[in-house]
PDB file of C-alpha atoms in Angstrom:
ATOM      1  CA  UNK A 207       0.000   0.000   0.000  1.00 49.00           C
ATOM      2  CA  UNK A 208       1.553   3.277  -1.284  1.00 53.00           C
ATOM      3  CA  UNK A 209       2.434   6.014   2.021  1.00 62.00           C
ATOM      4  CA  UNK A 210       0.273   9.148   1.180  1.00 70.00           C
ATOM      5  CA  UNK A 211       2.576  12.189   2.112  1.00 67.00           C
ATOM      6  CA  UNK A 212       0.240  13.003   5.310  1.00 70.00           C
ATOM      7  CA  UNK A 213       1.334   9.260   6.679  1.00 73.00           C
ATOM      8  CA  UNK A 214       4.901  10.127   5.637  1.00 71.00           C
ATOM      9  CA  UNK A 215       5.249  13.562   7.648  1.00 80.00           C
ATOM     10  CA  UNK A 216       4.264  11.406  10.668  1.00 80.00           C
ATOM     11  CA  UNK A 217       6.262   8.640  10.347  1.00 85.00           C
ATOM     12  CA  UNK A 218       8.827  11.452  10.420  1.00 87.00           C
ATOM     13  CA  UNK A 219       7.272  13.656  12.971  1.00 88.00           C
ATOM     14  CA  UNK A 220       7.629  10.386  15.316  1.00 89.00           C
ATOM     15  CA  UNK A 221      11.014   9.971  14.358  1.00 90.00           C
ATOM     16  CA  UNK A 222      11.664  13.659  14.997  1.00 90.00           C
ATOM     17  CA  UNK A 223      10.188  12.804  18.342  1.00 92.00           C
ATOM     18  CA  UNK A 224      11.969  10.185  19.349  1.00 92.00           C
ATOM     19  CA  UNK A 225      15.318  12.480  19.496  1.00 93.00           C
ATOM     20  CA  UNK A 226      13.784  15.166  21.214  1.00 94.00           C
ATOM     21  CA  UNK A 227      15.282  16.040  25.003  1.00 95.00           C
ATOM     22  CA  UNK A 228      14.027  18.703  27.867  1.00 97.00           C
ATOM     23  CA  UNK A 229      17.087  20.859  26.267  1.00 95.00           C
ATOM     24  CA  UNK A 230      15.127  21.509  22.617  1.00 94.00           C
ATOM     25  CA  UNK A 231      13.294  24.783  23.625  1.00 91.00           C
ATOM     26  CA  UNK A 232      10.209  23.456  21.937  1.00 92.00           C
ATOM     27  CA  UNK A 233      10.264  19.948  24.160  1.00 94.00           C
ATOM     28  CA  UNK A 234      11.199  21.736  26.936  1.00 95.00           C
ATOM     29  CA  UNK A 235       8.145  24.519  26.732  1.00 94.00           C
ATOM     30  CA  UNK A 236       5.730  21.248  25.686  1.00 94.00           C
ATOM     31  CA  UNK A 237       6.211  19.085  29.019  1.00 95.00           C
ATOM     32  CA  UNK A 238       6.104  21.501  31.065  1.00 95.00           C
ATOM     33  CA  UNK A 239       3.632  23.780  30.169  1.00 95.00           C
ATOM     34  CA  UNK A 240       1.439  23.832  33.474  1.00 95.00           C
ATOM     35  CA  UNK A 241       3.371  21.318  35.161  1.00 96.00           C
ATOM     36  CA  UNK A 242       4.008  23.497  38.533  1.00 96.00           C
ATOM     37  CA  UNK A 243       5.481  20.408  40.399  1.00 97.00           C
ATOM     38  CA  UNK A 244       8.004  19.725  37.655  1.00 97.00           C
ATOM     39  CA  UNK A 245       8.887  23.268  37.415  1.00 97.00           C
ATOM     40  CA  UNK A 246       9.169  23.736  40.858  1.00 97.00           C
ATOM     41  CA  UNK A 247      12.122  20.642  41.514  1.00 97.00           C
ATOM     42  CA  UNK A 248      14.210  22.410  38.871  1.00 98.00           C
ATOM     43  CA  UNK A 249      13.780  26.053  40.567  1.00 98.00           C
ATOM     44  CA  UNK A 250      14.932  24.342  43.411  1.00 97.00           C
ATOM     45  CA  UNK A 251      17.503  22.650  41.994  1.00 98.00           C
ATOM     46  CA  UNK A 252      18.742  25.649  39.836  1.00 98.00           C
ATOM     47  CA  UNK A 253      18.359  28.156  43.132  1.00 97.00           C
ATOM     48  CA  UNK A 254      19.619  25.659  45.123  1.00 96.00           C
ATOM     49  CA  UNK A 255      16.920  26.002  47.782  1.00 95.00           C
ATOM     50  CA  UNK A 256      14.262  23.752  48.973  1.00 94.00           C
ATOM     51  CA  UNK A 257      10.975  26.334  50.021  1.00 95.00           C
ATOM     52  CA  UNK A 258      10.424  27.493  46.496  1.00 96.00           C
ATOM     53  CA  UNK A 259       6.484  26.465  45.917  1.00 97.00           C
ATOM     54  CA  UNK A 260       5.022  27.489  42.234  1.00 97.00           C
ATOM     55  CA  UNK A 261       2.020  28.852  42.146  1.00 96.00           C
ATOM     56  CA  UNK A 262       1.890  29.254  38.336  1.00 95.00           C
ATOM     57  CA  UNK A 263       3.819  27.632  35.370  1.00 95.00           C
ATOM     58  CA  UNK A 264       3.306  29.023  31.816  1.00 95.00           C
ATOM     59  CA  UNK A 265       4.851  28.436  28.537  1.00 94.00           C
ATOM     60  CA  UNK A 266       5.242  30.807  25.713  1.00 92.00           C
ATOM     61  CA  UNK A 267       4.429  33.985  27.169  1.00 92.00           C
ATOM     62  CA  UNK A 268       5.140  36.663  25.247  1.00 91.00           C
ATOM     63  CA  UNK A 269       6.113  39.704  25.815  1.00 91.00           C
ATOM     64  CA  UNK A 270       4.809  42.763  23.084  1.00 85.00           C
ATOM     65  CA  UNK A 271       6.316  45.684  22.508  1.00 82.00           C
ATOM     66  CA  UNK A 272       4.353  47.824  19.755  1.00 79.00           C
ATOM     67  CA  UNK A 273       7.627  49.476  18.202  1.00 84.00           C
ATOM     68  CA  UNK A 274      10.411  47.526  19.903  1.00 87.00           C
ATOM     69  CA  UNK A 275      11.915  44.193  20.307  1.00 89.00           C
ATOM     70  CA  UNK A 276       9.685  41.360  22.007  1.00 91.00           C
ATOM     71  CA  UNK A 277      10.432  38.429  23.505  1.00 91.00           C
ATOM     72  CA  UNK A 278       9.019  34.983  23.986  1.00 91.00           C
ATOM     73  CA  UNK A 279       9.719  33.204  27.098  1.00 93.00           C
ATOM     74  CA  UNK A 280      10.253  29.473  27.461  1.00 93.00           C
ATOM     75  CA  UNK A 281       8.498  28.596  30.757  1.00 95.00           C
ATOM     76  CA  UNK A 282       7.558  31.481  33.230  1.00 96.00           C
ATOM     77  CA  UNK A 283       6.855  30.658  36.256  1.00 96.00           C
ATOM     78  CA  UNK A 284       5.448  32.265  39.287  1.00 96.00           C
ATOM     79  CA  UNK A 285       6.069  31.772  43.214  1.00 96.00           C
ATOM     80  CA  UNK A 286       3.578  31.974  45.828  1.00 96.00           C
ATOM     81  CA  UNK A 287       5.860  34.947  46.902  1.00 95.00           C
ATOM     82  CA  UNK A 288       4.810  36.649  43.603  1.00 94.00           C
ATOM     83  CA  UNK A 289       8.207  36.079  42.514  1.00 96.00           C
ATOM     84  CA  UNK A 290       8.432  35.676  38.660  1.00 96.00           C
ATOM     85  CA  UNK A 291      11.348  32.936  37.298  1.00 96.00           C
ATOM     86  CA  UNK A 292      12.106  33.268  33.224  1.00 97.00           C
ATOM     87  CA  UNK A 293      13.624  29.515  32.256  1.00 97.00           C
ATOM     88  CA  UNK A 294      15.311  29.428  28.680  1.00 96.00           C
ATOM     89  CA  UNK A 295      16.925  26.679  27.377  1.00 95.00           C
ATOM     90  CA  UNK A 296      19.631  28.467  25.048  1.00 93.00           C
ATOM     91  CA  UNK A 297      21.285  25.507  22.382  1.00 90.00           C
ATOM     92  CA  UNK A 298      23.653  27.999  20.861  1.00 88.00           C
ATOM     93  CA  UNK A 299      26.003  30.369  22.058  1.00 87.00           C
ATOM     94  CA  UNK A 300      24.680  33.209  19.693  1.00 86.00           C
ATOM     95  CA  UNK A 301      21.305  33.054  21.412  1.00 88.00           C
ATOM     96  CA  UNK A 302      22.956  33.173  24.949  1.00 92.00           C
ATOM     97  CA  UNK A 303      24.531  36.413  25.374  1.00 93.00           C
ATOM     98  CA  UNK A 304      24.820  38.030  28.209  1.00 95.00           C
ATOM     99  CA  UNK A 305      22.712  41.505  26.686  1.00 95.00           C
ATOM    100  CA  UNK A 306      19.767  39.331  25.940  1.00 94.00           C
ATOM    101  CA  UNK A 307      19.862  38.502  29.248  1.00 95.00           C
ATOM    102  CA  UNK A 308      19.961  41.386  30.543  1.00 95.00           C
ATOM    103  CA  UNK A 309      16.919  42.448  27.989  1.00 94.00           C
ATOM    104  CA  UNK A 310      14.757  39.796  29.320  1.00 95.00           C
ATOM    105  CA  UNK A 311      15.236  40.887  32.503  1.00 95.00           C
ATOM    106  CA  UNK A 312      14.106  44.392  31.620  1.00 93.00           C
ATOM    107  CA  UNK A 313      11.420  43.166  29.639  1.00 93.00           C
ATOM    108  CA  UNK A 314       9.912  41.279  32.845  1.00 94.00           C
ATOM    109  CA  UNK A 315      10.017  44.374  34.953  1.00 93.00           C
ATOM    110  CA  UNK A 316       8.133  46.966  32.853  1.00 89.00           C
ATOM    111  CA  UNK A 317       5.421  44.313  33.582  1.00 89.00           C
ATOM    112  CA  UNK A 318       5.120  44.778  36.869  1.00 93.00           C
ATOM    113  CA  UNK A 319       3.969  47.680  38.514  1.00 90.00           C
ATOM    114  CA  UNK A 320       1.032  49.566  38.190  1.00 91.00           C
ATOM    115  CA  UNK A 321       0.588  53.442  37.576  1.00 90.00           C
ATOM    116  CA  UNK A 322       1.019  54.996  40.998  1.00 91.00           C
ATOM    117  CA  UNK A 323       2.723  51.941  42.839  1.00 93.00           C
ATOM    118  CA  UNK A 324       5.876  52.671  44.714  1.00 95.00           C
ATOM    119  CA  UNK A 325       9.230  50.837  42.806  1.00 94.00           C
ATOM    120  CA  UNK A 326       9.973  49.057  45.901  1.00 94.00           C
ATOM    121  CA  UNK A 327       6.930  46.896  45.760  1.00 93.00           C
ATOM    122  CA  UNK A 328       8.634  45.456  42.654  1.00 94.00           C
ATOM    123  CA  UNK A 329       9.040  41.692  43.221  1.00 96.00           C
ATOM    124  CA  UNK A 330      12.136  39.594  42.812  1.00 96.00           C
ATOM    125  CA  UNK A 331      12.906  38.190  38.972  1.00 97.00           C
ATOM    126  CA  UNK A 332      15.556  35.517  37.885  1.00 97.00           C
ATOM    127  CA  UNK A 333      16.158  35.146  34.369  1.00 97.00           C
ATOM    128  CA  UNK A 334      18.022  31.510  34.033  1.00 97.00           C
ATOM    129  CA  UNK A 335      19.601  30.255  30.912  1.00 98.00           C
ATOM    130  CA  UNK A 336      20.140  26.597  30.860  1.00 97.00           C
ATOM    131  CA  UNK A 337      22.500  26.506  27.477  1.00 97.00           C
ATOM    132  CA  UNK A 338      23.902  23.321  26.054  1.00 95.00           C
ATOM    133  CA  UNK A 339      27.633  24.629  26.118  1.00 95.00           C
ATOM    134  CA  UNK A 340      29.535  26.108  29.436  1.00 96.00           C
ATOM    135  CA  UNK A 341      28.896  30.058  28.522  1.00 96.00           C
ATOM    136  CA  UNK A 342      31.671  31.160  30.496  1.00 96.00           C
ATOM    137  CA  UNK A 343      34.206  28.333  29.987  1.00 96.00           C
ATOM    138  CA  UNK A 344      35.178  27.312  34.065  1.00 97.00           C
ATOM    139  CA  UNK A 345      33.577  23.858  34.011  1.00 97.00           C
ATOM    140  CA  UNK A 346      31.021  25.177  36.983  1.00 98.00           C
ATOM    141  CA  UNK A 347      27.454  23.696  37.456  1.00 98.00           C
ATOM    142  CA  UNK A 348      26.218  27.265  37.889  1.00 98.00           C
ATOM    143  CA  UNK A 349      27.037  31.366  36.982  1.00 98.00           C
ATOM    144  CA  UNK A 350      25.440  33.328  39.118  1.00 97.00           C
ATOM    145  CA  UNK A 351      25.061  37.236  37.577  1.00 97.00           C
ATOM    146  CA  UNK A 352      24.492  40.106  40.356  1.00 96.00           C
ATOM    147  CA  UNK A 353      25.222  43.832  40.590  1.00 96.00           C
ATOM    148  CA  UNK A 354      27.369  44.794  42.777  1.00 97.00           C
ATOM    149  CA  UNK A 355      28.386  48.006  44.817  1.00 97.00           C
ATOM    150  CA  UNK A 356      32.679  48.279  43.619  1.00 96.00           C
ATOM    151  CA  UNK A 357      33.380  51.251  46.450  1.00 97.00           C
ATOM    152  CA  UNK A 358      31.574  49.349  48.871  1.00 97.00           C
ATOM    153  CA  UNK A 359      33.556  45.639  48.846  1.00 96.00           C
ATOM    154  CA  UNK A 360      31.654  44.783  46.135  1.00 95.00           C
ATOM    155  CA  UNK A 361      28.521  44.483  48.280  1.00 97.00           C
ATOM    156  CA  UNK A 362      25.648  43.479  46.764  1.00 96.00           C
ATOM    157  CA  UNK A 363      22.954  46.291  44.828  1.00 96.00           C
ATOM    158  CA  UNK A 364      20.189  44.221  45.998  1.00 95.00           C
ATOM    159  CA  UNK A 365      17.628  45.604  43.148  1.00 95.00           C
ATOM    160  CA  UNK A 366      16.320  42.188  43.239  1.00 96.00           C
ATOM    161  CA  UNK A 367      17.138  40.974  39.811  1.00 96.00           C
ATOM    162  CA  UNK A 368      18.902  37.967  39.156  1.00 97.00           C
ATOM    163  CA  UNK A 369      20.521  36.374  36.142  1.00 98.00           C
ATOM    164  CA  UNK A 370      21.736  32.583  36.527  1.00 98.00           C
ATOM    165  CA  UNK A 371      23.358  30.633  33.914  1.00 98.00           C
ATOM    166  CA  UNK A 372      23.022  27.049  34.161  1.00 98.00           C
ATOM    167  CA  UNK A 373      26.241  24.783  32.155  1.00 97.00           C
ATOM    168  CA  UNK A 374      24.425  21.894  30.525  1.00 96.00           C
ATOM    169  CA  UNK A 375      27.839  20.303  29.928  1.00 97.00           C
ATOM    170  CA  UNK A 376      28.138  19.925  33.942  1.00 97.00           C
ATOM    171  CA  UNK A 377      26.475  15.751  34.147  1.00 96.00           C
ATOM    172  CA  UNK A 378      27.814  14.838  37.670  1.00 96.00           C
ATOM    173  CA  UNK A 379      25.511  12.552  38.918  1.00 96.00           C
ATOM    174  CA  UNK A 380      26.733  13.417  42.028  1.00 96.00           C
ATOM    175  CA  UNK A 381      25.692  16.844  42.154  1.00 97.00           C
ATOM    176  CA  UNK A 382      21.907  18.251  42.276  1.00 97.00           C
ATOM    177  CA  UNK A 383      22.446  20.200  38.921  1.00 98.00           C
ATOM    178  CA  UNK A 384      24.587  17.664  37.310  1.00 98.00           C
ATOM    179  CA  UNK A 385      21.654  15.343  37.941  1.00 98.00           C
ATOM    180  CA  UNK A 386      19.477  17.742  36.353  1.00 98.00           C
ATOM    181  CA  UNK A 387      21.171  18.222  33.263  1.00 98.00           C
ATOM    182  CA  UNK A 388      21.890  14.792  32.500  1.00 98.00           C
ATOM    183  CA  UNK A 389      18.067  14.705  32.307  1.00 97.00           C
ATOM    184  CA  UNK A 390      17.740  17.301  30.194  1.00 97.00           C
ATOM    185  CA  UNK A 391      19.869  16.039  27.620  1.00 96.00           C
ATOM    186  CA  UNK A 392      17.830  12.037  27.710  1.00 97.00           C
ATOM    187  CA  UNK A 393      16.431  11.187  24.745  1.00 95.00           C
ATOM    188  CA  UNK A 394      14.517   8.836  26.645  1.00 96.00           C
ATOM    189  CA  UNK A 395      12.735   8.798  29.736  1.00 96.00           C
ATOM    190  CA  UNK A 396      14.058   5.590  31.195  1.00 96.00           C
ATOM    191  CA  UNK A 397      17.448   6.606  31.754  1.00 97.00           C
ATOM    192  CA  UNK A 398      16.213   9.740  33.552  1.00 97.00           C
ATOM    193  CA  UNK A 399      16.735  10.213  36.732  1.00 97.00           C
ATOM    194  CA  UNK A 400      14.304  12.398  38.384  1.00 97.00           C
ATOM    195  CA  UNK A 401      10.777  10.654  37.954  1.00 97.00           C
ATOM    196  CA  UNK A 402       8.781  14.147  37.831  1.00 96.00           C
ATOM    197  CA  UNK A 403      10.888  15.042  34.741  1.00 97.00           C
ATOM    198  CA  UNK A 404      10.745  11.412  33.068  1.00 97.00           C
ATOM    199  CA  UNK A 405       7.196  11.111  33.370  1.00 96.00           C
ATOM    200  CA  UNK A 406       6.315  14.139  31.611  1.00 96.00           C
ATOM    201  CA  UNK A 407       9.460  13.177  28.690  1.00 96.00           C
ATOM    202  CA  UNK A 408       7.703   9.570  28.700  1.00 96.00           C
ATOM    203  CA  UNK A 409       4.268  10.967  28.539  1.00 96.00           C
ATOM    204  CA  UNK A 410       5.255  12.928  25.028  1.00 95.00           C
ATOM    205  CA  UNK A 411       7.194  10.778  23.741  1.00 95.00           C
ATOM    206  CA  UNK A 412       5.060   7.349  24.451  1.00 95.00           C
ATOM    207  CA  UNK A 413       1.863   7.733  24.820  1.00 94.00           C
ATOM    208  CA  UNK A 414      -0.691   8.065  21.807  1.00 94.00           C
ATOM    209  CA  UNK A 415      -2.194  11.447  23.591  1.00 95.00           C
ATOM    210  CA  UNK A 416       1.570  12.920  24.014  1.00 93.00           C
ATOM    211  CA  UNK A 417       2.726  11.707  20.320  1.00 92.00           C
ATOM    212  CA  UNK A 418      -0.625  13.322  18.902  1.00 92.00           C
ATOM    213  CA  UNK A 419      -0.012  17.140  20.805  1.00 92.00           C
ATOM    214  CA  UNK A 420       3.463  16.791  19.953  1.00 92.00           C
ATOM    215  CA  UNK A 421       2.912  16.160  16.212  1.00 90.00           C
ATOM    216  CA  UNK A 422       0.540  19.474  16.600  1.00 89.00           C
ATOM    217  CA  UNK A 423       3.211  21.334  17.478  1.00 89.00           C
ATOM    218  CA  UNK A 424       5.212  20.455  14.795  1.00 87.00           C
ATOM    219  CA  UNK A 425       2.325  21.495  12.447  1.00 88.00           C
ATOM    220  CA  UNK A 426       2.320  24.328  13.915  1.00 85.00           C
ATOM    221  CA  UNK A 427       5.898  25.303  13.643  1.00 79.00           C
ATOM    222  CA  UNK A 428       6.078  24.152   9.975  1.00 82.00           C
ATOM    223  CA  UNK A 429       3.224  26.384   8.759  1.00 83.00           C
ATOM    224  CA  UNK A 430       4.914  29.213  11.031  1.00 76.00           C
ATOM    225  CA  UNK A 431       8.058  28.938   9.531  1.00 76.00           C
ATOM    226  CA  UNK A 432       6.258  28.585   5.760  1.00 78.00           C
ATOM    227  CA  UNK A 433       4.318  31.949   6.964  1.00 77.00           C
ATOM    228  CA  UNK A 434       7.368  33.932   7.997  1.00 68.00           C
ATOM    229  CA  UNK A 435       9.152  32.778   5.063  1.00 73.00           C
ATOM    230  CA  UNK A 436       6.451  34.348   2.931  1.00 72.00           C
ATOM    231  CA  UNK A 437       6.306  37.210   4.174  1.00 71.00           C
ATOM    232  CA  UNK A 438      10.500  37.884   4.030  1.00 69.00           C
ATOM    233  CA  UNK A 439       9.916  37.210   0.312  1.00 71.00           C
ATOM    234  CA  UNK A 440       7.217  39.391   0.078  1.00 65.00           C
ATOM    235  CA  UNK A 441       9.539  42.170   2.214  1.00 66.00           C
ATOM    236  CA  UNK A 442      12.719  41.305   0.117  1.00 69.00           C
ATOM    237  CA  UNK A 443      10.622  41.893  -3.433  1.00 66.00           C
ATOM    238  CA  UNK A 444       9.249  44.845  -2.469  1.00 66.00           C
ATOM    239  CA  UNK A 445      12.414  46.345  -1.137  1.00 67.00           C
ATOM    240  CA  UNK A 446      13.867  44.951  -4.602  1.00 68.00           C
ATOM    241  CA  UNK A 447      11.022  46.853  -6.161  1.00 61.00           C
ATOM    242  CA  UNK A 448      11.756  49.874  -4.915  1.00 62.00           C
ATOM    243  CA  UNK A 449      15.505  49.647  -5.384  1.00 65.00           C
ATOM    244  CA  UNK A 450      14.581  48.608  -9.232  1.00 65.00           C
ATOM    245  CA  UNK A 451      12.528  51.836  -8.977  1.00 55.00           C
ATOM    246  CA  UNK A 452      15.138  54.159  -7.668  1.00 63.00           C
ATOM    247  CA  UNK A 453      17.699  52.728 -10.094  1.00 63.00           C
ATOM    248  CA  UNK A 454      15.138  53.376 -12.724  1.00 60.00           C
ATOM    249  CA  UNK A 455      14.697  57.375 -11.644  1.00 57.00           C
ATOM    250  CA  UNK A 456      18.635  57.640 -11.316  1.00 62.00           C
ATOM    251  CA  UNK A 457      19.212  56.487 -14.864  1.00 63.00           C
ATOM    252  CA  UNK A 458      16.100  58.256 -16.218  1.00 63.00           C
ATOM    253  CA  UNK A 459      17.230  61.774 -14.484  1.00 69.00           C
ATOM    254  CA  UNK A 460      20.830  61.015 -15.797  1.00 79.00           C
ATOM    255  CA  UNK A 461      19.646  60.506 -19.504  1.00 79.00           C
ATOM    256  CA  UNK A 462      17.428  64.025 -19.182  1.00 81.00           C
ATOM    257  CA  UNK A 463      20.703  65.348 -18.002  1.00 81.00           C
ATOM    258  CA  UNK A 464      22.418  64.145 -21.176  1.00 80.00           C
ATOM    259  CA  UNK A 465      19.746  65.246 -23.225  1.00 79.00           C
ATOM    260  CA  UNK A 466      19.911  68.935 -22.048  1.00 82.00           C
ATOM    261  CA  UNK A 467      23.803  68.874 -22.259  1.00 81.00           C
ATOM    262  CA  UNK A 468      23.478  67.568 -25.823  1.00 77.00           C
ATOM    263  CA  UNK A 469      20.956  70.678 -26.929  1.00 82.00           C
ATOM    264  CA  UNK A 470      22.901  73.525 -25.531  1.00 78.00           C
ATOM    265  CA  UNK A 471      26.334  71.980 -27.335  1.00 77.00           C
ATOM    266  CA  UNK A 472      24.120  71.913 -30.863  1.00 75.00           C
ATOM    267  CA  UNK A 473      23.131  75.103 -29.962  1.00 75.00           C
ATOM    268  CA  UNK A 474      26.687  76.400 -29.452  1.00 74.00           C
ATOM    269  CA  UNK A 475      27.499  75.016 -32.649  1.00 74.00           C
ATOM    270  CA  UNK A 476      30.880  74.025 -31.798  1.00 75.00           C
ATOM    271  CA  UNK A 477      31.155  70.092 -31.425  1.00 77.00           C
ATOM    272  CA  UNK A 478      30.566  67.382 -34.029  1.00 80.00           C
ATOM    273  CA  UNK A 479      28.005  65.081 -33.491  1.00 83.00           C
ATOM    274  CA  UNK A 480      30.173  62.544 -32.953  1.00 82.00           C
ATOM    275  CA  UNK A 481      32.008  64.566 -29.951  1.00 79.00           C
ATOM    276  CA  UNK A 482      28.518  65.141 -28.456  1.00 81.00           C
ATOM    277  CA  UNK A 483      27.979  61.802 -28.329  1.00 82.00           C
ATOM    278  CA  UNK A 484      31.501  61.004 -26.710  1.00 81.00           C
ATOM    279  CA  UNK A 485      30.828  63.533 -24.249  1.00 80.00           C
ATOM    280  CA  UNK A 486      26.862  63.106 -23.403  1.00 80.00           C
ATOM    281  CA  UNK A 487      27.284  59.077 -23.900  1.00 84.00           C
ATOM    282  CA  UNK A 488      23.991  59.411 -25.959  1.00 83.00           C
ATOM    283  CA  UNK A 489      24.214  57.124 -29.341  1.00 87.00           C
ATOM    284  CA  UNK A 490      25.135  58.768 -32.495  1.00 85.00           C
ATOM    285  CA  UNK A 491      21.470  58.203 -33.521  1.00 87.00           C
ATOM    286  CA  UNK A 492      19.848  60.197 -30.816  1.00 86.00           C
ATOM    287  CA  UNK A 493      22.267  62.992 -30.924  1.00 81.00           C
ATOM    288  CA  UNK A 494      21.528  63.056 -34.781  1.00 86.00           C
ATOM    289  CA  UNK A 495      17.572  63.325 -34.036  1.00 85.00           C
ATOM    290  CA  UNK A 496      18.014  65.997 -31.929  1.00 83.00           C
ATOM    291  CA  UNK A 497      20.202  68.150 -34.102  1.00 81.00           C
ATOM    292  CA  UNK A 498      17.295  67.334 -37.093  1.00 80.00           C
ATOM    293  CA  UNK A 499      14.291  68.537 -34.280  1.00 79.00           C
ATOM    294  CA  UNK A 500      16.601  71.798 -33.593  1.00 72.00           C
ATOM    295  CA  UNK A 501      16.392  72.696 -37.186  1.00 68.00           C
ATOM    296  CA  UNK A 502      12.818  71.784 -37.871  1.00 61.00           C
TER     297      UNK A 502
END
């Protein structure tokens, strides 16, 4: 029986699944997308602290900015402190620097206040990048990012925003976050180690329910990535349009140019028609018609 191509993208979209781990930002956002419990063992983990409770888990949320940059956060989640924690799982170094950290982190506070509140009822934020390579090179489970007072011992600002960097290289099974990122980077949920974690990997991955949302989400991503790539052609053709069309104007206003130059030096009398045409760069012909118009 011949595959129709619908039966072939899922036999690939399973495939695809199959290879997925907790450090693909679109896996990652998937499982735990309301899963406050899972969320909350790696705040824990990450903030190394054990009285962290979630109140809220999102995925996804995006932050708008009509004539700026906007951003799209991972997993946000919310304490029952009204804390507010920004996970990203960051696969490439480009997509980890330290100034788009720093403009999450500024993105999350314009959020929070209210016209007329005072700026010290401004909760706590941590901005945490878990990214596949060490960052910052020193083989560390964790980089911890903090302002700091120089002329006062370095004491801390205390504004109460914090930027983490997680090093998903660090797998020491022995360690709390090494434990954590060797989960991340499973393919498959058996040989996970925390069983919040490999339940919601095993749930996506083998189980008809998970296989079907995930497949969605592929859908999804495929006819977003066929819509943006649409609408870059349509932006490059009609900035190739316009260029075309300014190109167009230059070479029209230059050949009115030559035109003019070519009547005043017939009407001068002076040059040959072939020197006119040397000098204006109009053909022999055209220089010729215009002399004949001039004596008509």
């Amino acid at each position: 029986m011949q595959k129709t191509k619908r039966n072939v993208t899922k036999e690939n979209d399973l495939q695809r699944i199959k290879e997925l781990r907790l450090m693909d930002d679109d896996f990652f956002s998937e499982a735990l997308d309301g899963k406050t419990k899972a969320v909350e063992y790696i705040l824990n983990t990450i903030l190394e602290r054990d009285d962290i409770k979630v109140k809220s888990t999102k995925a996804q949320v995006e932050y708008k900015s009509a004539t700026k940059r906007s951003i799209k956060l991972d997993i946000q989640a919310e304490d029952v402190h009204g804390r507010l924690m920004d996970i990203e799982i960051q696969r490439s170094d480009r997509g980890s620097g330290v100034r788009r950290a720093r403009f999450h982190s500024s993105m999350i506070d314009r959020t929070l206040l209210s016209k007329g509140e005072d700026f010290e009822d401004l909760v706590d934020t941590y901005v945490i990048f878990i990214t596949e390579n060490d960052k910052f090179g020193k083989g560390v489970p964790l980089y911890h990012i903090e302002r700091r007072i120089k002329e006062m011992d370095n004491a801390l600002f205390g504004d109460g925003a914090h930027i983490l960097y997680v090093n998903g290289e660090y797998r020491n099974l022995e360690h709390p976050v090494g434990s954590l990122m060797h989960d991340f980077n499973c393919k498959d949920a058996k040989d996970m180690v925390n069983p919040l974690l490999a339940e919601e990997v095993r749930y996506l991955k083998e189980t008809e329910g998970g296989q079907s949302q995930m497949c969605r989400l592929l859908e999804e991503m495929r006819n977003e990535a066929a819509e943006k790539a649409k609408a870059e052609g349509k932006a490059e053709g009609r900035a190739e349009g316009r260029a075309e069309g300014r190109a167009e104007g230059r070479a029209e206003g230059n050949h009115e140019k030559a035109v003019n130059t070519a009547l005043k030096m017939l009407l001068r009398g002076r040059d040959s028609i072939e020197e006119i045409a040397e000098i204006t760069g109009l053909s022999l012909e055209e220089v010729r018609k215009l002399a004949d118009n001039q004596k008509g």
